[in-house]
Amino acid sequence: MNPFSFEEVTIKKIYHPLFTEKNVEVDTLRLDKIHPVISGNKWFKLKYYLQDALAQSKKTIVTFGGAYSNHIIATACASKLSGLKSIGIIRGEKPAHLSYTLQEAIEYGMQLIFIGRDDYRNKILPQEVLNNLTEKEIYLINEGGYGEKGAAGITDMLAHYNTDTYTHICCAPGTGTTMAGLIKGALLNQTIIGCSVLKNNASLQDGVRNLLNAEENNRKFIFLHDYHFGGYAKYTPELIGFMNKLYHETEIPTDFVYTAKLFFAINDLVRKNYFDKGSKLLVIHSGGLQGNASLPGGTLIF
Ligand SMILES: *Cc1c(COP(=O)(O)O)cnc(C)c1O
């Protein structure tokens, strides 16, 4: 298993003529540097769930995800490192060829069980799981690590870095757990921007709000809904072109599911003078680069 390199996770300034011209500073927190396969934010989201599972003497982590889920692969790896077994309940029929994500999850010792989309939607635990394990042995983690423990891990992570001077902290929410953790950890004068990577995801706002207390719900945070590029894990030639250009200009690799859309949005908003002069942005690079393995060879220059 590849080692984790927490010391490589640093805040880097992005030098770009557009940002200079608009007098907006843009920095990025390179959580992607933690590990080549495990998304940075996933690792932090899982921390308290795994601690809780161990404290309760649970044997097996059970969680849910799709065939390309960064959460599945992160859970497989983190469970193994914690000495716990893991089971991934995967949406849909078992495909003839497993995705890179699922192959890696198996490498980390995760047992995969495929279930139909209706059962998946209702989060029904397959009989196969219940035959072999008692409820007491199972520790369930929500799809995407959604929940308060997940958010708390992100708040801890943010506290590790010196972020007080930023006016905006920007992320690419899926479940919104990371965004909620950032809102909890941010200063009251900072605005958290969440660039939704799903189409018409009206439930995102509730997802985030439900993890916040009354005071936190009054803090400054906004959602962007115009940068999904067709929906979750959808992409266009424009997005791919942007990823290659960004890498060429700044050496920052992005993933097409989350971080490319976030960086595209920030770039676009800076161009449109959305941010006041003198604004200082921190863009959370949450990783997810393993997902690019599902793109046709030669699509990306990195
Ligand atoms: C899962 C994931 C996100 C979304 O995180 P949430 O906490 O579910 O909102 C963002 N970026 C990457 C790379 C991810 O893997």
Coordinates of C-alpha atoms and ligand atoms in Angstrom, one line a residue:
M1 CA 0.0 0.0 0.0
N2 CA 1.3 3.5 -0.9
P3 CA 2.2 5.5 2.2
F4 CA 0.4 8.6 3.3
S5 CA 2.4 11.8 3.1
F6 CA 0.7 14.4 5.3
E7 CA 3.7 16.6 5.3
E8 CA 3.2 17.2 1.6
V9 CA -0.2 18.7 2.2
T10 CA 0.5 22.4 2.1
I11 CA -1.1 25.6 0.9
K12 CA 0.3 26.8 -2.4
K13 CA -0.2 30.1 -4.1
I14 CA -1.5 29.8 -7.7
Y15 CA 0.3 32.2 -10.0
H16 CA -1.9 33.2 -12.9
P17 CA -2.1 36.3 -15.0
L18 CA -5.9 36.5 -14.7
F19 CA -5.7 36.5 -10.9
T20 CA -3.0 39.2 -11.0
E21 CA -5.0 41.3 -13.4
K22 CA -8.1 41.1 -11.2
N23 CA -6.2 41.6 -8.0
V24 CA -7.5 38.4 -6.4
E25 CA -5.2 36.0 -4.6
V26 CA -5.9 32.3 -5.1
D27 CA -4.2 29.7 -3.0
T28 CA -4.9 26.0 -2.9
L29 CA -4.8 23.5 -0.1
R30 CA -3.3 20.4 -1.7
L31 CA -5.1 17.6 0.1
D32 CA -4.6 15.6 -3.1
K33 CA -1.0 15.1 -2.0
I34 CA -1.9 12.9 0.9
H35 CA -2.0 9.8 -1.1
P36 CA -2.1 8.8 -4.8
V37 CA -5.4 6.9 -4.5
I38 CA -7.2 8.1 -1.3
S39 CA -8.9 11.5 -1.7
G40 CA -7.7 13.9 1.0
N41 CA -11.0 14.9 2.2
K42 CA -12.2 11.3 2.5
W43 CA -9.4 10.4 4.8
F44 CA -10.3 13.2 7.2
K45 CA -14.0 12.4 7.0
L46 CA -13.5 8.8 8.0
K47 CA -11.3 9.5 11.0
Y48 CA -14.0 9.8 13.7
Y49 CA -16.1 7.0 12.3
L50 CA -13.2 4.6 12.5
Q51 CA -12.3 5.7 16.0
D52 CA -15.9 5.2 17.0
A53 CA -16.0 1.8 15.4
L54 CA -12.9 0.7 17.3
A55 CA -14.2 2.2 20.6
Q56 CA -17.4 0.1 20.2
S57 CA -15.3 -3.0 19.4
K58 CA -16.9 -3.3 16.0
K59 CA -15.4 -5.9 13.5
T60 CA -16.6 -4.8 10.1
I61 CA -17.2 -1.4 8.4
V62 CA -20.1 -1.5 6.0
T63 CA -20.7 1.4 3.6
F64 CA -22.3 2.3 0.3
G65 CA -21.1 3.7 -3.0
G66 CA -21.0 3.6 -6.8
A67 CA -18.4 1.9 -9.0
Y68 CA -16.2 5.0 -9.2
S69 CA -16.7 6.1 -5.6
N70 CA -13.7 7.8 -3.9
H71 CA -15.4 7.1 -0.6
I72 CA -15.5 3.3 -1.2
I73 CA -11.8 3.2 -2.0
A74 CA -10.9 5.4 1.0
T75 CA -13.0 3.3 3.3
A76 CA -11.4 0.1 2.1
C77 CA -7.9 1.6 2.8
A78 CA -8.7 3.3 6.1
S79 CA -10.5 0.2 7.5
K80 CA -7.5 -2.0 6.6
L81 CA -5.1 0.5 8.3
S82 CA -7.4 0.4 11.4
G83 CA -7.4 -3.4 11.5
L84 CA -11.1 -3.6 10.6
K85 CA -12.8 -5.6 7.9
S86 CA -14.8 -3.7 5.3
I87 CA -17.7 -4.4 3.0
G88 CA -18.7 -2.1 0.2
I89 CA -22.3 -2.3 -1.0
I90 CA -22.1 -1.2 -4.6
R91 CA -25.0 0.2 -6.6
G92 CA -26.1 -1.8 -9.6
E93 CA -25.2 -5.1 -11.3
K94 CA -21.8 -6.5 -11.0
P95 CA -20.1 -5.4 -14.3
A96 CA -18.0 -7.7 -16.5
H97 CA -15.0 -5.5 -15.9
L98 CA -14.5 -3.9 -12.5
S99 CA -13.6 -0.3 -12.5
Y100 CA -10.1 0.7 -11.3
T101 CA -11.7 2.1 -8.1
L102 CA -13.3 -1.3 -7.3
Q103 CA -10.2 -3.3 -8.1
E104 CA -8.2 -1.1 -5.7
A105 CA -10.9 -1.5 -3.0
I106 CA -10.5 -5.3 -3.4
E107 CA -6.8 -4.9 -3.1
Y108 CA -7.3 -3.2 0.2
G109 CA -9.3 -6.2 1.4
M110 CA -12.8 -4.9 0.9
Q111 CA -15.6 -7.3 0.1
L112 CA -17.9 -6.0 -2.6
I113 CA -21.6 -6.8 -2.8
F114 CA -23.6 -5.5 -5.7
I115 CA -27.2 -4.7 -5.2
G116 CA -30.0 -3.4 -7.5
R117 CA -30.7 0.2 -7.8
D118 CA -34.0 0.1 -5.9
D119 CA -32.5 -1.7 -2.9
Y120 CA -29.5 0.6 -3.1
R121 CA -31.7 3.7 -2.9
N122 CA -33.4 2.3 0.2
K123 CA -30.1 1.4 1.7
I124 CA -31.2 -2.2 2.4
L125 CA -28.5 -4.4 3.8
P126 CA -28.3 -7.5 1.7
Q127 CA -29.0 -10.9 3.3
E128 CA -25.4 -11.9 2.4
V129 CA -24.1 -9.4 5.0
L130 CA -26.6 -10.4 7.7
N131 CA -26.0 -14.1 7.2
N132 CA -22.4 -13.7 8.3
L133 CA -22.4 -10.9 10.7
T134 CA -24.6 -9.9 13.6
E135 CA -25.8 -6.3 13.8
K136 CA -23.5 -5.8 16.8
E137 CA -20.4 -6.5 14.7
I138 CA -21.3 -4.1 12.0
Y139 CA -20.4 -0.4 11.9
L140 CA -22.4 1.4 9.2
I141 CA -21.0 4.5 7.5
N142 CA -23.3 6.5 5.3
E143 CA -22.7 6.8 1.6
G144 CA -20.0 9.4 1.0
G145 CA -19.2 9.5 4.7
Y146 CA -22.1 11.9 5.2
G147 CA -22.6 12.9 8.8
E148 CA -21.5 14.9 11.8
K149 CA -18.4 12.8 12.5
G150 CA -17.3 13.3 8.9
A151 CA -17.7 17.0 9.2
A152 CA -15.8 17.1 12.5
G153 CA -12.8 15.4 10.9
I154 CA -12.8 18.2 8.3
T155 CA -13.0 20.9 10.9
D156 CA -10.0 19.4 12.7
M157 CA -8.1 19.3 9.4
L158 CA -8.8 23.0 8.7
A159 CA -7.5 23.9 12.1
H160 CA -4.1 22.5 11.1
Y161 CA -3.5 25.2 8.6
N162 CA -3.1 28.9 8.9
T163 CA -6.3 30.1 7.0
D164 CA -7.3 33.2 8.9
T165 CA -6.5 35.7 6.2
Y166 CA -8.7 34.2 3.5
T167 CA -11.9 35.9 2.6
H168 CA -13.3 32.8 0.9
I169 CA -12.8 29.1 1.2
C170 CA -14.0 27.1 -1.8
C171 CA -14.9 23.4 -2.1
A172 CA -16.6 21.0 -4.4
P173 CA -19.4 19.4 -2.4
G174 CA -20.9 16.0 -3.1
T175 CA -22.7 15.1 0.1
G176 CA -21.8 18.5 1.7
T177 CA -20.0 16.9 4.6
T178 CA -16.7 18.6 3.8
M179 CA -18.4 21.9 3.3
A180 CA -20.2 21.7 6.6
G181 CA -16.9 20.9 8.3
L182 CA -15.3 24.0 6.7
I183 CA -18.3 26.2 7.7
K184 CA -17.9 25.0 11.3
G185 CA -14.1 25.7 11.3
A186 CA -14.1 29.0 9.4
L187 CA -14.0 32.5 10.9
L188 CA -17.3 34.4 10.9
N189 CA -16.1 36.9 8.3
Q190 CA -15.1 34.2 5.9
T191 CA -17.5 33.0 3.2
I192 CA -17.6 29.3 2.2
I193 CA -18.4 28.6 -1.4
G194 CA -19.6 25.2 -2.4
C195 CA -19.5 24.4 -6.2
S196 CA -22.1 21.6 -6.7
V197 CA -20.9 18.9 -9.0
L198 CA -24.4 17.4 -9.3
K199 CA -27.1 18.7 -11.6
N200 CA -30.1 20.4 -9.9
N201 CA -29.0 19.1 -6.5
A202 CA -31.5 20.9 -4.4
S203 CA -30.9 18.5 -1.5
L204 CA -27.3 19.7 -1.1
Q205 CA -28.3 22.8 0.8
D206 CA -30.3 20.7 3.3
G207 CA -27.5 18.2 3.5
V208 CA -25.2 20.9 4.6
R209 CA -27.6 22.7 6.9
N210 CA -28.6 19.5 8.7
L211 CA -25.0 19.1 9.9
L212 CA -24.9 22.7 11.3
N213 CA -26.3 24.0 14.5
A214 CA -28.5 27.1 14.6
E215 CA -25.6 29.5 15.0
E216 CA -23.6 27.8 12.3
N217 CA -26.6 28.0 10.0
N218 CA -26.4 31.8 10.1
R219 CA -22.8 31.9 8.9
K220 CA -21.8 33.0 5.4
F221 CA -21.9 30.2 2.9
I222 CA -23.2 30.0 -0.7
F223 CA -23.8 27.3 -3.3
L224 CA -22.9 27.5 -7.0
H225 CA -25.2 25.4 -9.2
D226 CA -24.0 26.3 -12.7
Y227 CA -20.8 24.4 -13.0
H228 CA -21.9 20.7 -13.0
F229 CA -21.1 20.2 -16.7
G230 CA -24.1 18.0 -17.3
G231 CA -24.2 16.3 -13.9
Y232 CA -22.2 14.0 -11.6
A233 CA -19.2 12.5 -13.3
K234 CA -20.3 14.1 -16.6
Y235 CA -17.7 16.1 -18.6
T236 CA -17.4 18.1 -21.8
P237 CA -14.5 18.9 -24.1
E238 CA -14.4 22.3 -22.5
L239 CA -13.8 20.9 -19.1
I240 CA -11.1 18.5 -20.3
G241 CA -9.5 21.4 -22.2
F242 CA -9.6 23.5 -19.0
M243 CA -8.0 20.7 -17.0
N244 CA -5.1 20.4 -19.4
K245 CA -4.6 24.1 -19.6
L246 CA -4.7 24.5 -15.8
Y247 CA -2.1 21.7 -15.5
H248 CA 0.0 23.3 -18.3
E249 CA -0.1 26.7 -16.6
T250 CA 0.1 25.8 -12.9
E251 CA 1.1 22.1 -12.7
I252 CA -2.0 21.5 -10.7
P253 CA -3.7 18.2 -11.7
T254 CA -7.5 18.0 -11.1
D255 CA -10.1 15.3 -11.3
F256 CA -12.9 15.6 -13.7
V257 CA -15.6 14.7 -11.2
Y258 CA -15.0 17.3 -8.5
T259 CA -12.0 19.6 -8.4
A260 CA -11.8 20.4 -12.2
K261 CA -15.4 21.9 -11.9
L262 CA -14.4 23.8 -8.8
F263 CA -11.3 25.3 -10.3
F264 CA -13.2 26.1 -13.5
A265 CA -15.9 27.9 -11.5
I266 CA -13.4 30.0 -9.5
N267 CA -11.6 30.9 -12.7
D268 CA -14.8 31.9 -14.4
L269 CA -16.0 34.0 -11.4
V270 CA -12.7 35.8 -11.1
R271 CA -12.9 36.6 -14.8
K272 CA -16.5 37.9 -14.3
N273 CA -15.4 40.2 -11.4
Y274 CA -17.5 38.2 -8.9
F275 CA -14.8 38.8 -6.2
D276 CA -13.9 42.2 -4.8
K277 CA -10.4 43.4 -5.5
G278 CA -8.1 42.2 -2.7
S279 CA -10.1 39.1 -2.1
K280 CA -8.1 36.1 -0.9
L281 CA -9.4 32.7 -1.9
L282 CA -8.4 29.3 -0.5
V283 CA -9.5 26.5 -2.9
I284 CA -9.6 23.1 -1.3
H285 CA -8.1 20.5 -3.7
S286 CA -9.8 17.5 -2.3
G287 CA -8.0 15.0 -4.5
G288 CA -10.0 12.4 -6.4
L289 CA -7.3 12.0 -9.0
Q290 CA -7.7 8.2 -9.2
G291 CA -11.1 8.8 -10.8
N292 CA -9.3 10.1 -14.0
A293 CA -8.3 6.5 -14.6
S294 CA -11.7 5.9 -16.1
L295 CA -11.1 8.5 -18.9
P296 CA -9.9 7.2 -22.3
G297 CA -6.1 7.1 -22.5
G298 CA -4.6 10.3 -23.8
T299 CA -7.4 12.5 -22.7
L300 CA -5.3 14.3 -20.1
I301 CA -1.7 15.5 -20.4
F302 CA -1.0 14.5 -16.8
Ligands
LIG1 C1 -16.1 12.9 -2.1 C2 -15.3 14.1 -2.7 C3 -15.8 15.4 -2.6 C4 -17.1 15.7 -1.9 O1 -17.0 15.7 -0.5 P1 -18.4 15.7 0.4 O2 -17.9 15.8 1.7 O3 -19.2 14.5 0.1 O4 -19.2 16.9 -0.1 C5 -15.0 16.4 -3.1 N1 -13.9 16.1 -3.8 C6 -13.4 14.8 -3.9 C7 -12.2 14.6 -4.7 C8 -14.1 13.8 -3.4 O5 -13.6 12.5 -3.5

